[in-house]
Amino acid sequence: MYASLRIPHFVSSVRAEKEKEMPAPTVRLISSTMVHLRESSSSHAEGSRRRWELTAWDVAMLSTPYIQKGLLFPMPPGPLYAAIQHLKSSLSRCLLHFPFLAGRLATDLETTTFVDCSDQGVQFDVAAADGVHVSDLASAGEIPAVVNSFFPLADGTVIGFDGYSLPLLAVQVTELSDGVFVGCSFNHVMGDGESFWHFFKSWSEITSGSEIISRAPLTERPPIHHECGRIRFLVSEEHMARFSSPPLRVRFFRFSRNAIVCLKAKANRQLRPEVGDISSLQALTALMWRCITRARRLPVDQTTTCKMAIGNRTRLDPPLPAGYFGNCMEAIAVKAVVGELLAQELGWAARALHDRIKGHTNLSARKFVEEWVKRPSVYHGLFEGNGVMVGSSPRYEIYGIDFGWGSGVTVLSGAANKYDGKMSAYRGKGGIDLEVCLFPHFMSALESDGELLDMLSIV
């Protein structure tokens, strides 16, 4: 049995009581403008394209909330107004490489949804968070609700389908007392996490003085989509599902590099796969699946599900180029009976995830597209009441993003796509940072879970 009384839970409880006594900080919107593509030569290939085709993976995202991610930075040198104007100017130049992000969704009545690249603009908001300091967010495990207001289109019910009228990309620069937060709301129809951070890094490169970006977006549709036939799916609001996030606690659990090494070794030692090793993320996901299931005190005969968002770029045959821009991911699922999940060792759950991911091949990815073209639909119900889901990836080099002010302090996300059991994995500065969303009473129980705290205590 794992110990249930640990000092970290006591400390977090005291912090929570102090926060109740303090007035909640507010965010003031200072300005909201539209940024358009800077004038380019007629020879610019992407600038001349008027229509951007969507794939099955893209159209399926029409009912999915926008991606809302951003980075916290120390205060830029010099006048902040000048830094913000420079951000706006560099965004205009960056859009020459990503002109589809300044477009809007449109419908071809003979086929389906596409992107009209007529440069209707990217929303650019400037705001101020009175009384919020970098230290309030950089070192805190608990993520305060004010962070949700650091993003434009902050309503978590905004979905891909709204891109017919709303910007496909919206940016907000929020001034803190001693820092700046740069947040983006990115229509998920336009791309997955890989594409989101591709754009974000490209923007930072231009802002910091580069004349070119390190990786141009490749937007040619994969051969599989040409082979499977044209998409014929005329969508309407009837196809959509809007989800309003319930009251949740959101906090980071930061696992050191040594903790991840120990966790991975433990999972492989307990149940080594026949081919290949259990990965760090598979071992961490297995740990959190067990700990959250235990925190929920589910009946032993109930079924619980663990989902992971995995990419298809390297699984396709031939694999897609590294710069491919768009969606190319799916969510795989593993089910287990609660009693067995908790009775077995960590390696048992990690092996189940490993085998499911290993079994997702080129044939699996191709089958999804082939069947989707025959019976198109949008994603509904990616979350389950007794389950967990891990999104994002520690592969993304988010701390390599530099607008000329140095590396970001921490990554934060908005209100969109948050529900009980949702987790986002990021490459931390010393290991893996895991953002976890849970109902408050489940989070309180999780903070006292001995198996979790044993790993968090490894420095």
Short mmCIF file of N, CA and C in Angstrom, two decimals, residues 217-308:
data_model
loop_
_atom_site.label_atom_id
_atom_site.label_comp_id
_atom_site.label_asym_id
_atom_site.label_seq_id
_atom_site.Cartn_x
_atom_site.Cartn_y
_atom_site.Cartn_z
N PRO A 217 6.41 25.28 -44.35
CA PRO A 217 5.28 24.35 -44.28
C PRO A 217 5.03 23.68 -45.63
N LEU A 218 4.91 22.37 -45.62
CA LEU A 218 4.61 21.60 -46.83
C LEU A 218 3.13 21.24 -46.79
N THR A 219 2.37 21.74 -47.73
CA THR A 219 0.91 21.62 -47.67
C THR A 219 0.31 20.72 -48.73
N GLU A 220 1.15 20.08 -49.53
CA GLU A 220 0.60 19.15 -50.51
C GLU A 220 -0.07 17.99 -49.77
N ARG A 221 -1.26 17.60 -50.23
CA ARG A 221 -1.98 16.54 -49.55
C ARG A 221 -1.26 15.20 -49.74
N PRO A 222 -1.25 14.35 -48.71
CA PRO A 222 -0.57 13.05 -48.82
C PRO A 222 -1.19 12.19 -49.92
N PRO A 223 -0.41 11.31 -50.53
CA PRO A 223 -0.94 10.44 -51.58
C PRO A 223 -2.17 9.65 -51.16
N ILE A 224 -2.23 9.28 -49.89
CA ILE A 224 -3.35 8.47 -49.41
C ILE A 224 -4.69 9.16 -49.65
N HIS A 225 -4.73 10.48 -49.57
CA HIS A 225 -6.00 11.19 -49.72
C HIS A 225 -6.42 11.30 -51.19
N HIS A 226 -5.47 11.30 -52.07
CA HIS A 226 -5.81 11.27 -53.49
C HIS A 226 -6.29 9.87 -53.88
N GLU A 227 -5.65 8.86 -53.30
CA GLU A 227 -5.99 7.48 -53.63
C GLU A 227 -7.36 7.08 -53.11
N CYS A 228 -7.79 7.66 -52.01
CA CYS A 228 -9.06 7.25 -51.39
C CYS A 228 -10.26 8.01 -51.96
N GLY A 229 -10.04 8.96 -52.85
CA GLY A 229 -11.16 9.66 -53.48
C GLY A 229 -11.49 10.98 -52.81
N ARG A 230 -12.29 11.78 -53.50
CA ARG A 230 -12.66 13.11 -53.00
C ARG A 230 -13.57 13.00 -51.79
N ILE A 231 -13.41 13.97 -50.90
CA ILE A 231 -14.29 14.05 -49.73
C ILE A 231 -15.60 14.70 -50.14
N ARG A 232 -16.68 14.05 -49.82
CA ARG A 232 -18.01 14.61 -50.08
C ARG A 232 -18.78 14.61 -48.76
N PHE A 233 -18.74 15.75 -48.10
CA PHE A 233 -19.35 15.86 -46.76
C PHE A 233 -19.71 17.31 -46.52
N LEU A 234 -20.97 17.64 -46.68
CA LEU A 234 -21.47 19.00 -46.46
C LEU A 234 -21.93 19.11 -45.01
N VAL A 235 -21.19 19.85 -44.21
CA VAL A 235 -21.43 19.90 -42.78
C VAL A 235 -22.41 21.03 -42.42
N SER A 236 -23.03 20.89 -41.26
CA SER A 236 -23.91 21.92 -40.73
C SER A 236 -23.82 21.86 -39.21
N GLU A 237 -24.46 22.82 -38.54
CA GLU A 237 -24.45 22.85 -37.08
C GLU A 237 -25.00 21.56 -36.49
N GLU A 238 -25.87 20.88 -37.22
CA GLU A 238 -26.46 19.63 -36.72
C GLU A 238 -25.41 18.56 -36.48
N HIS A 239 -24.31 18.63 -37.20
CA HIS A 239 -23.26 17.63 -37.04
C HIS A 239 -22.37 17.92 -35.83
N MET A 240 -22.48 19.13 -35.28
CA MET A 240 -21.53 19.57 -34.26
C MET A 240 -21.99 19.22 -32.84
N ALA A 241 -21.02 19.13 -31.95
CA ALA A 241 -21.29 18.95 -30.53
C ALA A 241 -20.43 19.96 -29.78
N ARG A 242 -21.06 20.77 -28.96
CA ARG A 242 -20.33 21.78 -28.20
C ARG A 242 -20.27 21.37 -26.73
N PHE A 243 -19.07 21.44 -26.19
CA PHE A 243 -18.83 20.98 -24.83
C PHE A 243 -18.37 22.14 -23.97
N SER A 244 -19.06 22.35 -22.87
CA SER A 244 -18.68 23.40 -21.93
C SER A 244 -17.95 22.76 -20.76
N SER A 245 -16.73 23.19 -20.52
CA SER A 245 -15.91 22.58 -19.48
C SER A 245 -16.53 22.79 -18.10
N PRO A 246 -16.63 21.72 -17.29
CA PRO A 246 -17.15 21.86 -15.92
C PRO A 246 -16.08 22.46 -15.01
N PRO A 247 -16.44 22.81 -13.76
CA PRO A 247 -15.42 23.31 -12.83
C PRO A 247 -14.36 22.24 -12.59
N LEU A 248 -13.12 22.59 -12.88
CA LEU A 248 -12.01 21.65 -12.75
C LEU A 248 -10.87 22.29 -11.99
N ARG A 249 -10.03 21.45 -11.42
CA ARG A 249 -8.73 21.91 -10.97
C ARG A 249 -7.71 21.50 -12.03
N VAL A 250 -6.82 22.42 -12.35
CA VAL A 250 -5.80 22.17 -13.36
C VAL A 250 -4.45 22.44 -12.72
N ARG A 251 -3.55 21.46 -12.80
CA ARG A 251 -2.24 21.67 -12.20
C ARG A 251 -1.17 20.89 -12.96
N PHE A 252 0.06 21.34 -12.78
CA PHE A 252 1.21 20.67 -13.36
C PHE A 252 1.82 19.71 -12.35
N PHE A 253 2.19 18.54 -12.83
CA PHE A 253 3.06 17.64 -12.10
C PHE A 253 4.35 17.57 -12.92
N ARG A 254 5.45 17.98 -12.32
CA ARG A 254 6.72 18.08 -13.04
C ARG A 254 7.63 16.93 -12.62
N PHE A 255 7.92 16.05 -13.58
CA PHE A 255 8.73 14.87 -13.33
C PHE A 255 10.16 15.15 -13.80
N SER A 256 11.12 14.95 -12.92
CA SER A 256 12.51 15.18 -13.26
C SER A 256 12.99 14.16 -14.28
N ARG A 257 14.12 14.45 -14.90
CA ARG A 257 14.71 13.51 -15.86
C ARG A 257 15.02 12.18 -15.18
N ASN A 258 15.55 12.23 -13.96
CA ASN A 258 15.86 11.00 -13.23
C ASN A 258 14.59 10.21 -12.92
N ALA A 259 13.52 10.92 -12.60
CA ALA A 259 12.25 10.23 -12.31
C ALA A 259 11.75 9.50 -13.54
N ILE A 260 11.84 10.14 -14.70
CA ILE A 260 11.38 9.51 -15.94
C ILE A 260 12.25 8.30 -16.27
N VAL A 261 13.56 8.41 -16.06
CA VAL A 261 14.46 7.27 -16.30
C VAL A 261 14.09 6.10 -15.39
N CYS A 262 13.85 6.40 -14.12
CA CYS A 262 13.48 5.35 -13.16
C CYS A 262 12.14 4.72 -13.52
N LEU A 263 11.18 5.56 -13.91
CA LEU A 263 9.84 5.07 -14.24
C LEU A 263 9.89 4.16 -15.47
N LYS A 264 10.62 4.58 -16.49
CA LYS A 264 10.74 3.77 -17.70
C LYS A 264 11.45 2.45 -17.39
N ALA A 265 12.51 2.50 -16.61
CA ALA A 265 13.24 1.28 -16.26
C ALA A 265 12.35 0.34 -15.45
N LYS A 266 11.56 0.89 -14.57
CA LYS A 266 10.67 0.06 -13.74
C LYS A 266 9.64 -0.66 -14.60
N ALA A 267 9.04 0.06 -15.55
CA ALA A 267 8.03 -0.55 -16.42
C ALA A 267 8.64 -1.65 -17.27
N ASN A 268 9.82 -1.41 -17.83
CA ASN A 268 10.47 -2.41 -18.67
C ASN A 268 10.96 -3.60 -17.85
N ARG A 269 11.41 -3.34 -16.64
CA ARG A 269 11.88 -4.44 -15.78
C ARG A 269 10.73 -5.35 -15.37
N GLN A 270 9.57 -4.76 -15.11
CA GLN A 270 8.43 -5.55 -14.66
C GLN A 270 7.84 -6.42 -15.76
N LEU A 271 7.83 -5.90 -16.99
CA LEU A 271 7.22 -6.65 -18.09
C LEU A 271 7.82 -6.18 -19.40
N ARG A 272 9.00 -6.73 -19.72
CA ARG A 272 9.70 -6.30 -20.93
C ARG A 272 8.95 -6.77 -22.17
N PRO A 273 8.70 -5.85 -23.13
CA PRO A 273 8.06 -6.27 -24.38
C PRO A 273 8.96 -7.22 -25.16
N GLU A 274 8.38 -8.01 -26.00
CA GLU A 274 9.16 -8.93 -26.81
C GLU A 274 10.01 -8.17 -27.82
N VAL A 275 9.49 -7.07 -28.36
CA VAL A 275 10.22 -6.27 -29.33
C VAL A 275 10.15 -4.81 -28.91
N GLY A 276 11.30 -4.19 -28.69
CA GLY A 276 11.33 -2.77 -28.37
C GLY A 276 11.03 -2.49 -26.91
N ASP A 277 11.40 -1.29 -26.48
CA ASP A 277 11.20 -0.88 -25.10
C ASP A 277 9.93 -0.07 -24.95
N ILE A 278 9.38 -0.16 -23.75
CA ILE A 278 8.29 0.75 -23.37
C ILE A 278 8.90 2.15 -23.29
N SER A 279 8.26 3.13 -23.91
CA SER A 279 8.81 4.49 -23.95
C SER A 279 8.56 5.23 -22.64
N SER A 280 9.23 6.36 -22.50
CA SER A 280 9.04 7.19 -21.31
C SER A 280 7.59 7.65 -21.18
N LEU A 281 7.00 8.12 -22.30
CA LEU A 281 5.63 8.62 -22.24
C LEU A 281 4.63 7.49 -21.98
N GLN A 282 4.88 6.31 -22.52
CA GLN A 282 4.00 5.17 -22.25
C GLN A 282 4.04 4.81 -20.77
N ALA A 283 5.23 4.80 -20.18
CA ALA A 283 5.36 4.48 -18.75
C ALA A 283 4.70 5.54 -17.89
N LEU A 284 4.87 6.84 -18.26
CA LEU A 284 4.26 7.92 -17.49
C LEU A 284 2.75 7.89 -17.62
N THR A 285 2.25 7.62 -18.82
CA THR A 285 0.81 7.53 -19.02
C THR A 285 0.21 6.39 -18.21
N ALA A 286 0.90 5.26 -18.20
CA ALA A 286 0.43 4.11 -17.40
C ALA A 286 0.37 4.46 -15.92
N LEU A 287 1.39 5.17 -15.43
CA LEU A 287 1.40 5.60 -14.03
C LEU A 287 0.19 6.47 -13.72
N MET A 288 -0.07 7.48 -14.57
CA MET A 288 -1.17 8.40 -14.30
C MET A 288 -2.52 7.72 -14.45
N TRP A 289 -2.64 6.80 -15.38
CA TRP A 289 -3.89 6.04 -15.54
C TRP A 289 -4.21 5.30 -14.24
N ARG A 290 -3.21 4.65 -13.68
CA ARG A 290 -3.41 3.92 -12.42
C ARG A 290 -3.74 4.88 -11.27
N CYS A 291 -2.97 5.96 -11.16
CA CYS A 291 -3.14 6.87 -10.02
C CYS A 291 -4.49 7.58 -10.07
N ILE A 292 -4.90 8.04 -11.24
CA ILE A 292 -6.19 8.72 -11.36
C ILE A 292 -7.34 7.75 -11.15
N THR A 293 -7.21 6.54 -11.64
CA THR A 293 -8.26 5.53 -11.41
C THR A 293 -8.39 5.26 -9.92
N ARG A 294 -7.27 5.20 -9.22
CA ARG A 294 -7.30 4.98 -7.77
C ARG A 294 -7.92 6.18 -7.07
N ALA A 295 -7.58 7.40 -7.52
CA ALA A 295 -8.13 8.61 -6.90
C ALA A 295 -9.64 8.70 -7.06
N ARG A 296 -10.17 8.14 -8.15
CA ARG A 296 -11.62 8.19 -8.40
C ARG A 296 -12.39 7.14 -7.60
N ARG A 297 -11.68 6.19 -7.01
CA ARG A 297 -12.32 5.14 -6.21
C ARG A 297 -13.42 4.42 -7.00
N LEU A 298 -13.11 4.06 -8.23
CA LEU A 298 -14.08 3.38 -9.08
C LEU A 298 -14.31 1.94 -8.61
N PRO A 299 -15.52 1.42 -8.78
CA PRO A 299 -15.78 0.00 -8.45
C PRO A 299 -14.84 -0.90 -9.24
N VAL A 300 -14.41 -1.97 -8.63
CA VAL A 300 -13.40 -2.83 -9.23
C VAL A 300 -13.89 -3.53 -10.50
N ASP A 301 -15.21 -3.65 -10.67
CA ASP A 301 -15.72 -4.34 -11.86
C ASP A 301 -16.03 -3.39 -13.02
N GLN A 302 -15.80 -2.09 -12.83
CA GLN A 302 -16.04 -1.14 -13.92
C GLN A 302 -14.87 -1.15 -14.91
N THR A 303 -15.14 -0.65 -16.11
CA THR A 303 -14.12 -0.55 -17.14
C THR A 303 -13.62 0.90 -17.23
N THR A 304 -12.33 1.04 -17.36
CA THR A 304 -11.72 2.35 -17.53
C THR A 304 -10.92 2.36 -18.83
N THR A 305 -10.86 3.53 -19.47
CA THR A 305 -10.21 3.66 -20.77
C THR A 305 -9.07 4.67 -20.70
N CYS A 306 -7.97 4.34 -21.34
CA CYS A 306 -6.85 5.26 -21.47
C CYS A 306 -6.64 5.55 -22.95
N LYS A 307 -6.67 6.83 -23.31
CA LYS A 307 -6.47 7.23 -24.70
C LYS A 307 -5.19 8.06 -24.82
N MET A 308 -4.53 7.90 -25.96
CA MET A 308 -3.34 8.69 -26.27
C MET A 308 -3.46 9.22 -27.69
#
